[in-house]
Amino acid sequence: ILGAGRGQIGLYRAARELGITTIAGTMPDNNPLCIPMADEVCYMNILDPDEVESKTSMLKFDGVATCCLDSGLRSLGRIVDRRGVAGYGETTAMMCNDKSMMKRRLIECGVNTAPFVEVTDVDSLYDGIKQLGGYPVIIKATDLAGSMGIYKALNEEEALNGFNAAMSMTKRNCLIVERLLRGREFGAQAFVSHGEVLFVMPHGDILFHGATDIPVGHYVPFDCDADLAEKIRIESEKAINAIGLDNCAVNIDFIEENGNVYVLELSGRIGANGLPEVVGAHFGIDYYKMVILASLGLPVDEIWAARGDGMAALSKMIISPNKDGLLREISYAGDKDNPHLYEINLFAKPGVEVHR
């Protein structure tokens, strides 16, 4: 398992319940939460595919998995290519990590996505904005995740500020500029097993409106009619096939504008911020176990066949949007035995500094 932080807890727990031995691939200096849950540990920089290939060359394992983060995807793809285990290869993983490569591939395959241009300097920035028909636009670093390096620009000043900010964060020498689509943003979780898309589950996103819109919560069911649901399914399957995802969970970001559905981006892993639990609660399954089994090339049919009809579910982060400060106390005034309350996770402790 690539990663051993809070986002991967569910994978280690699921593997243990399935009786599967886990090796944690993680950095040695950050004392991640899942180290005690792993059967073995191999210290490595999961951002570096060469190092991961070298460190895992003498290990015996039957599959590789991760969830809730993009940072290890290229290393995952390298292992799939070199060891012949189930999953998707490094070329596909590179598209998940590079918004420019991904966008080019989506457009080549006829997937609905926002028009874009690549820019390398201020002159090409302004030329690109003219090419897209003017403002408003979105400026994006191509190699960052988690809504980092993304800036909305309604005029020339905002475009220049966004360009400089994104350039200061990226490790690449270019950015992309997209036409700003105006509409309802939402997401979808999907799963691919041996080339078959088992489901596409649209979900609503609760957004914090900052320099860009950042999701802080997710919910199902998503309010859409049968026609929109079919458009979401079609574009999801086209996008999944376009970049070659297989034997994995898929996280997709969408926007609906004037009845049309556009893929913003997608990645070959479960979404973060409680989305694995939302999927699991909605279908009445252990979604992490599906990811583990698929990574081993094993069938997921038994878990998927036992799913329910679809329950409502909500995950939401507690954030401090307006101020920094010292976290003095945590208390919970609700009913912890409420059968509708699935889980509360606290990742900050009293005494730590909380940033807006």
PDB file of N, CA, C and O in Angstrom, residues 69 81 130 132 137 152 187 249 271 275 285 314 319 341 354:
ATOM      1  N   LEU A  69      -5.233   9.850  -2.326  1.00  0.00           N
ATOM      2  CA  LEU A  69      -4.158  10.780  -2.661  1.00  0.00           C
ATOM      3  C   LEU A  69      -3.603  10.447  -4.037  1.00  0.00           C
ATOM      4  O   LEU A  69      -3.626   9.303  -4.470  1.00  0.00           O
ATOM      5  N   ASP A  81       3.490  -1.942 -14.200  1.00  0.00           N
ATOM      6  CA  ASP A  81       4.224  -2.246 -15.440  1.00  0.00           C
ATOM      7  C   ASP A  81       5.345  -3.245 -15.206  1.00  0.00           C
ATOM      8  O   ASP A  81       5.532  -4.185 -15.987  1.00  0.00           O
ATOM      9  N   LYS A 130      -7.134  35.365 -24.911  1.00  0.00           N
ATOM     10  CA  LYS A 130      -7.824  35.842 -26.124  1.00  0.00           C
ATOM     11  C   LYS A 130      -8.301  34.676 -26.975  1.00  0.00           C
ATOM     12  O   LYS A 130      -9.410  34.689 -27.519  1.00  0.00           O
ATOM     13  N   LEU A 132      -9.208  31.822 -25.995  1.00  0.00           N
ATOM     14  CA  LEU A 132     -10.361  31.186 -25.350  1.00  0.00           C
ATOM     15  C   LEU A 132     -11.602  32.064 -25.362  1.00  0.00           C
ATOM     16  O   LEU A 132     -12.659  31.661 -24.873  1.00  0.00           O
ATOM     17  N   VAL A 137     -11.672  33.051 -16.828  1.00  0.00           N
ATOM     18  CA  VAL A 137     -10.889  31.841 -17.077  1.00  0.00           C
ATOM     19  C   VAL A 137     -10.457  31.236 -15.745  1.00  0.00           C
ATOM     20  O   VAL A 137     -10.558  31.876 -14.694  1.00  0.00           O
ATOM     21  N   LYS A 152      -9.115  31.498 -10.158  1.00  0.00           N
ATOM     22  CA  LYS A 152     -10.124  32.066 -11.043  1.00  0.00           C
ATOM     23  C   LYS A 152      -9.717  33.488 -11.405  1.00  0.00           C
ATOM     24  O   LYS A 152      -9.230  34.238 -10.552  1.00  0.00           O
ATOM     25  N   GLY A 187     -19.301  15.788  -8.260  1.00  0.00           N
ATOM     26  CA  GLY A 187     -18.324  14.736  -8.515  1.00  0.00           C
ATOM     27  C   GLY A 187     -19.005  13.417  -8.770  1.00  0.00           C
ATOM     28  O   GLY A 187     -20.237  13.294  -8.727  1.00  0.00           O
ATOM     29  N   ALA A 249     -10.679   2.044  -8.235  1.00  0.00           N
ATOM     30  CA  ALA A 249     -11.702   3.063  -8.022  1.00  0.00           C
ATOM     31  C   ALA A 249     -11.330   4.287  -8.850  1.00  0.00           C
ATOM     32  O   ALA A 249     -10.165   4.496  -9.205  1.00  0.00           O
ATOM     33  N   GLY A 271     -11.862   9.024  -4.062  1.00  0.00           N
ATOM     34  CA  GLY A 271     -11.806  10.401  -3.618  1.00  0.00           C
ATOM     35  C   GLY A 271     -11.577  10.498  -2.121  1.00  0.00           C
ATOM     36  O   GLY A 271     -11.779   9.533  -1.372  1.00  0.00           O
ATOM     37  N   LEU A 275     -15.194  10.215   1.142  1.00  0.00           N
ATOM     38  CA  LEU A 275     -15.896   9.610   0.008  1.00  0.00           C
ATOM     39  C   LEU A 275     -15.923   8.079   0.041  1.00  0.00           C
ATOM     40  O   LEU A 275     -16.930   7.479  -0.347  1.00  0.00           O
ATOM     41  N   ILE A 285     -21.749  -1.548   1.480  1.00  0.00           N
ATOM     42  CA  ILE A 285     -20.610  -2.430   1.231  1.00  0.00           C
ATOM     43  C   ILE A 285     -19.369  -1.852   1.896  1.00  0.00           C
ATOM     44  O   ILE A 285     -19.360  -0.702   2.322  1.00  0.00           O
ATOM     45  N   LEU A 314     -23.780  11.395   4.046  1.00  0.00           N
ATOM     46  CA  LEU A 314     -23.120  12.703   4.060  1.00  0.00           C
ATOM     47  C   LEU A 314     -21.803  12.611   4.814  1.00  0.00           C
ATOM     48  O   LEU A 314     -21.735  11.999   5.879  1.00  0.00           O
ATOM     49  N   ILE A 319     -14.191  22.972   9.413  1.00  0.00           N
ATOM     50  CA  ILE A 319     -13.103  23.876   9.035  1.00  0.00           C
ATOM     51  C   ILE A 319     -13.246  25.204   9.769  1.00  0.00           C
ATOM     52  O   ILE A 319     -14.303  25.536  10.300  1.00  0.00           O
ATOM     53  N   LEU A 341     -25.277   7.880  12.779  1.00  0.00           N
ATOM     54  CA  LEU A 341     -23.929   8.451  12.823  1.00  0.00           C
ATOM     55  C   LEU A 341     -22.921   7.337  12.577  1.00  0.00           C
ATOM     56  O   LEU A 341     -22.807   6.403  13.374  1.00  0.00           O
ATOM     57  N   VAL A 354      -4.441  25.999  14.521  1.00  0.00           N
ATOM     58  CA  VAL A 354      -5.334  25.742  13.395  1.00  0.00           C
ATOM     59  C   VAL A 354      -5.264  26.928  12.450  1.00  0.00           C
ATOM     60  O   VAL A 354      -5.371  28.083  12.871  1.00  0.00           O
TER      61      VAL A 354
END
